[in-house]
Coordinates of C-alpha atoms and ligand atoms in Angstrom, one line a residue:
X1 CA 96.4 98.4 121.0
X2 CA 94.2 98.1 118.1
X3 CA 92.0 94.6 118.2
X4 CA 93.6 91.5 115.9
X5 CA 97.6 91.1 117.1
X6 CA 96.5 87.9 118.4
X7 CA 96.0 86.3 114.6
X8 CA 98.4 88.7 112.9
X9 CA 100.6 86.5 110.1
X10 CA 101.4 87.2 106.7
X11 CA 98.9 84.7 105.5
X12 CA 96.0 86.7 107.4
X13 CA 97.4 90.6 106.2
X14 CA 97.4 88.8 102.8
X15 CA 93.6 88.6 103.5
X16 CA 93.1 91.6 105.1
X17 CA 94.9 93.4 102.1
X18 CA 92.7 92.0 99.6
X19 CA 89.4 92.6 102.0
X20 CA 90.7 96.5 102.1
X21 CA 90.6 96.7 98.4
X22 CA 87.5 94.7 98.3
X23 CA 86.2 97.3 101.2
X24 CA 87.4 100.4 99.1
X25 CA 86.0 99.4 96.4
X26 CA 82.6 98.6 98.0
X27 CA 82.9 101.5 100.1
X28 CA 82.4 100.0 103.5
X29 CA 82.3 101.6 107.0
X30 CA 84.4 101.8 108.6
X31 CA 82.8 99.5 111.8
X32 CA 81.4 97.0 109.4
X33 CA 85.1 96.7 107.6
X34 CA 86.2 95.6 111.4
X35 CA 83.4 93.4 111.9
X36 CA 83.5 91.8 108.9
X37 CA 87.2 91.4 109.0
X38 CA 88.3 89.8 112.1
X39 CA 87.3 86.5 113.6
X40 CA 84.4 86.2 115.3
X41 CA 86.1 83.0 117.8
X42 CA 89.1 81.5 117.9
X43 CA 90.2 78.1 120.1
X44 CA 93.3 77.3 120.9
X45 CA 94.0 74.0 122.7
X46 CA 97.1 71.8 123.6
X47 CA 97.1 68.1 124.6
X48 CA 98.8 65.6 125.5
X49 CA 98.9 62.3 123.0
X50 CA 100.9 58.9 123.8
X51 CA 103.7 58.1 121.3
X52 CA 104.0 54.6 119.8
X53 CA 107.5 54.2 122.1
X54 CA 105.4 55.4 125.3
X55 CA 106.3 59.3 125.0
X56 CA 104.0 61.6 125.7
X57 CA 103.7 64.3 123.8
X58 CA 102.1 68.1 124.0
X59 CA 100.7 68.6 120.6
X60 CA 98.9 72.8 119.8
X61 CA 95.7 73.5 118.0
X62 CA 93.1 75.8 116.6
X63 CA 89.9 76.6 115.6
X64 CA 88.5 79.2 114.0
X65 CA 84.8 80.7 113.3
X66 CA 85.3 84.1 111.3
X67 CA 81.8 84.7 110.9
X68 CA 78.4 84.0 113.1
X69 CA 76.0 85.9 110.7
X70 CA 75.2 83.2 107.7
X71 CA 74.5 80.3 109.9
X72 CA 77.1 77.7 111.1
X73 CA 80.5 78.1 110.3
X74 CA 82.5 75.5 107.7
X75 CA 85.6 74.8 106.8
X76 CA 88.5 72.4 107.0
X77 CA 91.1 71.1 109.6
X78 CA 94.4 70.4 108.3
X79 CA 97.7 68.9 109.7
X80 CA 100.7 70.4 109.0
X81 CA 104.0 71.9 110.6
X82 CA 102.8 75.9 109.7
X83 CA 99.6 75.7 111.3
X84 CA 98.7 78.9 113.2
X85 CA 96.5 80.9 114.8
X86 CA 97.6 83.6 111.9
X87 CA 97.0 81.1 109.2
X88 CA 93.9 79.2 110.5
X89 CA 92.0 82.9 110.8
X90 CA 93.3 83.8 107.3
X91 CA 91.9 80.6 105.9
X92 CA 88.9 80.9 107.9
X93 CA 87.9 84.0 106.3
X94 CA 88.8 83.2 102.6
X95 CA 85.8 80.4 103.8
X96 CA 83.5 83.1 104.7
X97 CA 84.2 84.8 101.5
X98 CA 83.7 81.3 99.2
X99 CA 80.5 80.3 100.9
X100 CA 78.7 83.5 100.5
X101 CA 80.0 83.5 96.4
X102 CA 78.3 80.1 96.2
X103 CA 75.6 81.3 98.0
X104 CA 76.0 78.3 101.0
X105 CA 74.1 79.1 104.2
X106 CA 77.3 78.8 106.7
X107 CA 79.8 81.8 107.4
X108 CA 83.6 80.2 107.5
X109 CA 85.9 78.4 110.0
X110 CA 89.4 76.6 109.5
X111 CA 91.3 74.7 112.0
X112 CA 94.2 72.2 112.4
X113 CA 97.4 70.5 114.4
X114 CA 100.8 71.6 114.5
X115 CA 102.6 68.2 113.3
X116 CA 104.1 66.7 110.6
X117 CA 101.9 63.6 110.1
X118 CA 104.5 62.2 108.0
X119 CA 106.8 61.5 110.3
X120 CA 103.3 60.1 112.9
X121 CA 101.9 56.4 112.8
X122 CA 98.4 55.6 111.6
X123 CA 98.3 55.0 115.7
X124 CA 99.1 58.6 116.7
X125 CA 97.4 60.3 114.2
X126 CA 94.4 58.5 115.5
X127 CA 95.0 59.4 119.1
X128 CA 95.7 63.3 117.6
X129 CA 92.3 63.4 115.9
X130 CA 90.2 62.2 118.5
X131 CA 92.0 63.8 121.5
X132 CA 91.6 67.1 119.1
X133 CA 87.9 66.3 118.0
X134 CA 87.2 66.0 121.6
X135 CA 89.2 69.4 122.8
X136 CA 86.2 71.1 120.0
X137 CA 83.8 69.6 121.5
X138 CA 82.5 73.2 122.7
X139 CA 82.5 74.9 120.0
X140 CA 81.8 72.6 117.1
X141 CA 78.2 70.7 116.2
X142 CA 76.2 70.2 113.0
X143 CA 74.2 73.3 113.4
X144 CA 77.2 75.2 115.1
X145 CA 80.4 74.4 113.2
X146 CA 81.0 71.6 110.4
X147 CA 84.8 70.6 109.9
X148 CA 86.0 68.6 106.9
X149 CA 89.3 67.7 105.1
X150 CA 92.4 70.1 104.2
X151 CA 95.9 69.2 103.9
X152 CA 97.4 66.5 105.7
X153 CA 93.4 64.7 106.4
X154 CA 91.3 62.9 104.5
X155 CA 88.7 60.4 104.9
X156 CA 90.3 58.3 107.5
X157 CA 90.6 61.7 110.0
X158 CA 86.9 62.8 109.3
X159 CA 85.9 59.0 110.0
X160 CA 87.7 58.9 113.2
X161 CA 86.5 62.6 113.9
X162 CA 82.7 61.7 113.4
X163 CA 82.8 58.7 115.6
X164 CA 84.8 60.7 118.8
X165 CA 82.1 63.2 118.6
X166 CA 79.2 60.5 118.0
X167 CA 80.6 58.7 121.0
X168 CA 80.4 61.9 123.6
X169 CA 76.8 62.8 122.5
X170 CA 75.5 58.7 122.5
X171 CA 74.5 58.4 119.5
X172 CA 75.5 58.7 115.4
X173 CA 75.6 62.0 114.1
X174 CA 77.3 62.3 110.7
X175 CA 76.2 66.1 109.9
X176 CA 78.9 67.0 112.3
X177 CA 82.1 66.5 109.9
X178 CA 81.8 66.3 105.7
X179 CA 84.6 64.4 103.5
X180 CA 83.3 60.8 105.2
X181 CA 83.7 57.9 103.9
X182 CA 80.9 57.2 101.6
X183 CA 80.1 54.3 104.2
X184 CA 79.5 56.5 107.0
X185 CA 77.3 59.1 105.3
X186 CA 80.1 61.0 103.2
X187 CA 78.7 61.8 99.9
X188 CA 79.5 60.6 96.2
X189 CA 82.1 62.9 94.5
X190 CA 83.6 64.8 97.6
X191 CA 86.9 63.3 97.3
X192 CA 87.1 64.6 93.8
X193 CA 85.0 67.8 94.4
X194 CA 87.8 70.4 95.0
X195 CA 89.8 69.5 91.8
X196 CA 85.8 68.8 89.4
X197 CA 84.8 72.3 90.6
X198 CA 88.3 73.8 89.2
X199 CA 88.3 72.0 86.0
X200 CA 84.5 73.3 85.6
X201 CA 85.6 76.8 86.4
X202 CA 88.4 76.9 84.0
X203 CA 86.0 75.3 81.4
X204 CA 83.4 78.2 81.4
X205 CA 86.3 80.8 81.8
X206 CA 87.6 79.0 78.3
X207 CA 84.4 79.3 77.1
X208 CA 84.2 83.4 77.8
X209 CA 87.5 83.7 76.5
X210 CA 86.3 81.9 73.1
X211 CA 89.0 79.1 73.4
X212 CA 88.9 75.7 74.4
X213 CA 90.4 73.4 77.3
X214 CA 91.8 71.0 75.1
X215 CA 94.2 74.2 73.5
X216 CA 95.8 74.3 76.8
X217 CA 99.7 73.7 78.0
X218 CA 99.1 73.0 82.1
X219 CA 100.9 73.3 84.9
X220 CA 100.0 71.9 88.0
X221 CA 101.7 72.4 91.5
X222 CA 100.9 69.8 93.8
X223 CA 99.8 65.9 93.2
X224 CA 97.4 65.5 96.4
X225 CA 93.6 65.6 97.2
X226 CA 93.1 68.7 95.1
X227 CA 96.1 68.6 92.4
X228 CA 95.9 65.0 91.2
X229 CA 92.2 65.3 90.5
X230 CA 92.8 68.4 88.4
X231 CA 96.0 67.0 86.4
X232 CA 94.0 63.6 86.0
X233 CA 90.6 65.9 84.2
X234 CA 92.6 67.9 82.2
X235 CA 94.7 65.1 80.6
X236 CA 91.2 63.3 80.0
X237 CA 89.5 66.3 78.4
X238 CA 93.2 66.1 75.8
X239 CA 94.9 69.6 77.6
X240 CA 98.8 69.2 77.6
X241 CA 100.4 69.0 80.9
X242 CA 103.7 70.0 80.7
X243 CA 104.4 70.3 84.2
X244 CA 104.0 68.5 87.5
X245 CA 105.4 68.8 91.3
X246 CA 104.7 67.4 95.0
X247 CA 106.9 68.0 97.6
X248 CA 109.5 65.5 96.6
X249 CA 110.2 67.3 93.2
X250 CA 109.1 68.0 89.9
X251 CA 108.8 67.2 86.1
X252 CA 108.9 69.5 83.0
X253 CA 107.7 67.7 80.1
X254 CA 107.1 70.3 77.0
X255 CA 105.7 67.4 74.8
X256 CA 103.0 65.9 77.7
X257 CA 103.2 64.6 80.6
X258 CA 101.3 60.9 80.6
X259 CA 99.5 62.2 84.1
X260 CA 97.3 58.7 84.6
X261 CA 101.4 56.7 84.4
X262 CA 102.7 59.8 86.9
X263 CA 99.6 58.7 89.5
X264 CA 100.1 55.2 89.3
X265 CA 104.1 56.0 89.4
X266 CA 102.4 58.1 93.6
X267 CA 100.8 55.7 94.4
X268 CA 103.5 53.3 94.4
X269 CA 106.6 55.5 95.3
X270 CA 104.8 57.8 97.3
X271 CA 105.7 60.6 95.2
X272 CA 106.6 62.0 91.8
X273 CA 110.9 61.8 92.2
X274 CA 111.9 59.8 90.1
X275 CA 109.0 59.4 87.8
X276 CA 111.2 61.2 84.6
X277 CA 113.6 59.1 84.7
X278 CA 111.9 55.7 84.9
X279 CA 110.1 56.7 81.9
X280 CA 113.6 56.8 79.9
X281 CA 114.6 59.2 77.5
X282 CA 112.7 59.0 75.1
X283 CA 110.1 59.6 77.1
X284 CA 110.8 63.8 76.8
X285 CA 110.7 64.2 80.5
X286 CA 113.3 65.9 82.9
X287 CA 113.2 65.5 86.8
X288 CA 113.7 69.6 87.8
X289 CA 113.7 71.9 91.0
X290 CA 109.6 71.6 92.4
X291 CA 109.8 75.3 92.5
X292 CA 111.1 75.5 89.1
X293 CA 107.8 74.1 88.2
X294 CA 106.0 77.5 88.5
X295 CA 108.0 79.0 85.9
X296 CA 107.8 76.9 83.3
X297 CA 106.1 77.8 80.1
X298 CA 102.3 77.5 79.7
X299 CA 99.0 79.2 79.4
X300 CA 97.4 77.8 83.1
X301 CA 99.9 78.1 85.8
X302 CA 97.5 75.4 88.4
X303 CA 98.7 76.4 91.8
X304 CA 97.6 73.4 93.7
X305 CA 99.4 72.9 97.1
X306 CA 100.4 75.7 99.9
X307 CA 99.7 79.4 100.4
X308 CA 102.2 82.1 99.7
X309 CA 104.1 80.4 96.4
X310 CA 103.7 83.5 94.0
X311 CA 105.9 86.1 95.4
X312 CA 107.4 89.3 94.5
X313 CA 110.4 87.1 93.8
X314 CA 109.2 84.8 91.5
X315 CA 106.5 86.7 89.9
X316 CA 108.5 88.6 86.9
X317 CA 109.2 85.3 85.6
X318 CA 105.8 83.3 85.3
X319 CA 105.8 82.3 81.8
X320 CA 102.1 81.5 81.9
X321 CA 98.8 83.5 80.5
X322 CA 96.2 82.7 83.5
X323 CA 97.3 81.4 86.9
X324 CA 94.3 79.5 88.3
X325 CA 94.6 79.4 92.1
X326 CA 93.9 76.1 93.0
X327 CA 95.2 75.8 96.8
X328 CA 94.0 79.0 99.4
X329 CA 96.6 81.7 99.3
X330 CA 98.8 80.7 96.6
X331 CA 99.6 84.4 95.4
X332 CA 100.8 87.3 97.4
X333 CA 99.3 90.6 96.9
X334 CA 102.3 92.4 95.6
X335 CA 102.9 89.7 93.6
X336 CA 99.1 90.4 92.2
X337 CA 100.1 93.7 91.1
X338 CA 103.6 92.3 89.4
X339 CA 101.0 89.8 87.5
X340 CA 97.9 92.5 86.6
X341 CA 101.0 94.7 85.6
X342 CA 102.3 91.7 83.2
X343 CA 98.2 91.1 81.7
X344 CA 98.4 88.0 83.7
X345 CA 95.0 87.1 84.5
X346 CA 94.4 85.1 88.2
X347 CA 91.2 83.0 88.9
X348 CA 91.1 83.5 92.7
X349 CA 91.3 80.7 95.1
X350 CA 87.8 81.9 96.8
X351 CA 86.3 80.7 93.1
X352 CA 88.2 78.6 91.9
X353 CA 88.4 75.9 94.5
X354 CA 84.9 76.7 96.5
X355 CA 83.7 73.2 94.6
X356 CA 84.6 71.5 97.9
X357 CA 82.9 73.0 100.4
X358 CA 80.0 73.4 97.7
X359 CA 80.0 69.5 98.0
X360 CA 80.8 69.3 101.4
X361 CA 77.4 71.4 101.7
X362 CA 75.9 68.7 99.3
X363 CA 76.9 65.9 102.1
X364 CA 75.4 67.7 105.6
X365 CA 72.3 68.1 103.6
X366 CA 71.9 64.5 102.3
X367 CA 73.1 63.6 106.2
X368 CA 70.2 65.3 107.5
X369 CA 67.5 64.2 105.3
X370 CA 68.9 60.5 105.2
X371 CA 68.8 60.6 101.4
X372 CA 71.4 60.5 98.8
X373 CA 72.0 62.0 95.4
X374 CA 74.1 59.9 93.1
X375 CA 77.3 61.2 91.2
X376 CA 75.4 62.6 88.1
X377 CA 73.5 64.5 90.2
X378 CA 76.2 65.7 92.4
X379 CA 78.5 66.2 89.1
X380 CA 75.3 68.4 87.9
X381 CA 74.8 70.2 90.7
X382 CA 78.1 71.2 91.4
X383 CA 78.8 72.5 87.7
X384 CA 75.6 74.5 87.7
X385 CA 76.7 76.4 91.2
X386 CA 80.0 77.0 90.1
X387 CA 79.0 78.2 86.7
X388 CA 76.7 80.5 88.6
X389 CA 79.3 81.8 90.8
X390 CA 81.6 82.6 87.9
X391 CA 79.0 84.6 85.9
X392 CA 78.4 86.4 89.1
X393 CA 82.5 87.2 89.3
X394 CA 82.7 88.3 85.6
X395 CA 80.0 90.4 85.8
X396 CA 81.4 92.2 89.1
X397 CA 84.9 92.7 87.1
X398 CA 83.0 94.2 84.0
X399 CA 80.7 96.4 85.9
X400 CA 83.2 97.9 87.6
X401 CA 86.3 97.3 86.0
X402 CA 88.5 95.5 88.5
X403 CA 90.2 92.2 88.8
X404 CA 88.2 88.8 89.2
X405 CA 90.0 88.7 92.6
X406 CA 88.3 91.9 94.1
X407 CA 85.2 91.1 92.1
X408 CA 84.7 87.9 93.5
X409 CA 85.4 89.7 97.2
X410 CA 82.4 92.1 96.3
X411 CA 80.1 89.8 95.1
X412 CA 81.1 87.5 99.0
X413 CA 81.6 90.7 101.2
X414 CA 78.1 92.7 100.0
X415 CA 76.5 89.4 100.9
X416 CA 77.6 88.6 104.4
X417 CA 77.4 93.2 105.1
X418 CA 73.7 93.0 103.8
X419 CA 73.0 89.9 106.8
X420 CA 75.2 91.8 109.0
X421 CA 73.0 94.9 108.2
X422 CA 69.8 92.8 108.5
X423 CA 70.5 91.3 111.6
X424 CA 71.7 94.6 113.2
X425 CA 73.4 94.2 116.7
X426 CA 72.6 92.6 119.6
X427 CA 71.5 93.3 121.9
Ligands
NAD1 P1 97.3 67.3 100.1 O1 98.0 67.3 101.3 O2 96.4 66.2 99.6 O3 98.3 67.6 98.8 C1 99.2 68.6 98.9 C2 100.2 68.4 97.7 O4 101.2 69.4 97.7 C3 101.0 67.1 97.9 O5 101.2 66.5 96.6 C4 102.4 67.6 98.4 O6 103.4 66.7 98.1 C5 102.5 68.9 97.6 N1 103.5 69.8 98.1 C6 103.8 70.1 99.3 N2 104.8 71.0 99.4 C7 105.1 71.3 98.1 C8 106.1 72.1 97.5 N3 106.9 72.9 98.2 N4 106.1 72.2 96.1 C9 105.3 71.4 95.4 N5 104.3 70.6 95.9 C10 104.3 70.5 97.3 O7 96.4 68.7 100.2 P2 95.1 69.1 99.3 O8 93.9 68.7 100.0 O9 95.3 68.7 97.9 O10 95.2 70.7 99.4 C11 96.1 71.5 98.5 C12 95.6 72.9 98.6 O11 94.2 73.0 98.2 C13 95.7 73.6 100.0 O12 96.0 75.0 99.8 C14 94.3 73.5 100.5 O13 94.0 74.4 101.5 C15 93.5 73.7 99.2 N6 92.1 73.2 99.2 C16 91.9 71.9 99.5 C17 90.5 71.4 99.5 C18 90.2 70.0 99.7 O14 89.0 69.6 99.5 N7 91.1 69.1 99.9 C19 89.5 72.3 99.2 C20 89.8 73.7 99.0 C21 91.1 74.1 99.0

């Protein structure tokens, strides 16, 4: 049996689709395409955690280190009912891939919890994160692997992760998780990070293209961590957003949607429903089918909250000029061919939302020399390296005349084969 069943999923041959292009295109061997392909390590744990009525419950999770070559290994843990073995070793290597465009020194992890922390107490998603910090124990560390936030964790998860770990080695070690509070050592900007380094990216793309951000009619997918930050900008800047969803529906608005009223409308409601109507009709808003949301008419379609969401299905009817892949995964590969077939340009997710983990990097360095950068600098920083890694993706697609997807992919992969090459095989 050829190595790999074990992480098989359509999430992870959506990666390994785009790596073969990336691979043809690059014209890899055939033994470094394996190695560079297929995780490196992969945990897979199940505990037990005490219910608030006295249950106990079996709970499964995962961790994943695709490569070992750039250094430790980065990259999110998220709770959520989909999490997989599959879909943790996909996301783990889009992480390999974004690091080495941003030029971080860390090769790419992912991990999570099967659960939908939703339906969990602020009690029992304590209990889940340190019984699951302390099941990673082995394999995690600040020079070894550094988790931080994905869907479904936040702040409150990485503090309670950084003090389980700090408690088993006797002392405080914040380098060991990034997305802290800023209390404990998390770093000004990260919450905001992921959705800045999109808005930047779309900004210089604008700026190639000869147009402006404030000519564009948005839509955004998703109103969390990553989606809210990026609606919120864009309103600011003056683009129009003319659409919004979350998982409890969403809102066309062809005039504008007022996106600072629709947070405030979250963060009292807990989600957009209901948001179109309370705004009355004259407020041109109507409450529509969240998957609708993706097809309405604009020229950045913002893709900003769960993998696989552009699909042969829905693809022939994006009305949009540049879909802008916010969230990891958000397009299939056939459906990349159905949009490069339409002219429909995509800014991959491995660019367009690295601007987390390129902050995330900003924190474990500031953790280790116990010195912080304030926001301006973090804001400068973080523009200048995704700039950088956009010039680098442009140039790729116009050397050799392919998509920004695969052109991003070469400019990651010939990175991490040149270590692999210099490091050579041990023993
Ligand atoms: P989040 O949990 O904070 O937010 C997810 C949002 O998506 C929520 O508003 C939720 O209601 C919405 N949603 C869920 N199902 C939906 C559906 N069917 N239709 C419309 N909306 C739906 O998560 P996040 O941290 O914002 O992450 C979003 C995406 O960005 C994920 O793909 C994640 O991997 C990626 N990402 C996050 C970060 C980060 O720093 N948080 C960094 C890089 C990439």
């Amino acid at each position: 049996m050829a190595t790999g069943h074990e992480w098989r999923s359509e999430l992870y041959q959506d990666a390994s689709a785009q790596f073969a292009r990336c691979a043809d295109v690059l014209g890899l061997p055939d033994d470094l395409r394996t190695r560079l392909l297929e995780p490196r390590r992969a945990l897979t744990v199940n505990f037990p955690v005490r219910r608030d009525d006295g249950r106990v419950e079996n709970f499964t999770g995962y961790r994943v280190q695709h490569t070992l070559t750039m250094g430790p290994t980065k990259g999110g843990f998220r709770y959520a009912p989909g999490v997989s073995l599959g879909e943790c070793s996909a996301l783990a290597m889009w992480m390999t891939w974004k690091c080495a465009l941003l030029e971080l020194p860390y090769g790419g992890a992912k991990g999570g919890v099967r659960c939908q922390p939703r339906e969990l107490s602020v009690g029992e998603l304590e209990r889940i994160t340190r019984r699951y910090a302390a099941e990673l124990i082995p394999v995690i560390g600040p020079d070894r692997d550094i988790p931080a936030p994905d869907m479904g964790t936040g702040e409150r998860e990485m503090a309670w992760f950084y003090d389980t770990y700090s408690q088993s080695v006797g002392h405080s070690v914040p380098e060991i998780v990034t997305g802290k509070p800023p209390v404990l050592g998390g770093t000004a900007e990260r919450r905001p990070a992921t959705g800045l380094g999109v808005v930047y990216v779309i900004e210089g793309m604008m700026e190639r293209l000869d147009t402006t951000l404030r000519d564009q009619r948005v839509v955004v997918q998703g109103f969390g961590n990553v989606g809210e930050v990026i609606a919120s900008e864009l309103f600011a800047i003056g683009a129009t957003v003319v659409g919004l969803s979350d998982a409890t529906g969403g809102i066309a608005g062809p005039d504008g949607i007022d996106v600072e009223a629709a947070g405030a409308w979250v963060a009292e409601h807990g989600g957009l429903a209901g948001f179109a109507d309370a705004q009355g009709a004259g407020g041109g808003l109507r409450e529509i089918d969240r998957s609708a949301v993706l097809e309405l008419g604009c020229d950045l379609l913002i893709p900003a909250a769960l993998e696989r969401q552009i699909t042969v299905e829905n693809a022939p009817r994006l009305d949009c000029r540049m879909v802008v892949e916010a969230a990891n995964g958000p397009t299939t590969p056939e459906a990349d061919r159905i949009l490069a077939g339409r002219g429909i340009q995509v800014v991959p997710d491995v660019l367009a939302n690295a601007g987390g983990v390129c902050v995330s990097y900003f924190e474990w360095v500031q953790d280790q020399q116990k010195y912080s950068w304030d926001a301006i600098e973090i804001q400068e920083r973080l523009r200048r390296q995704m700039r950088s890694a956009l010039a680098k993706v442009w140039d790729a697609a116009g050397e050799r005349d392919i998509d920004w997807r695969t052109a991003a992919l070469t400019v990651a992969v010939r990175r991490v084969a040149e270590a692999a090459r210099l490091r050579a095989i041990y023993p």
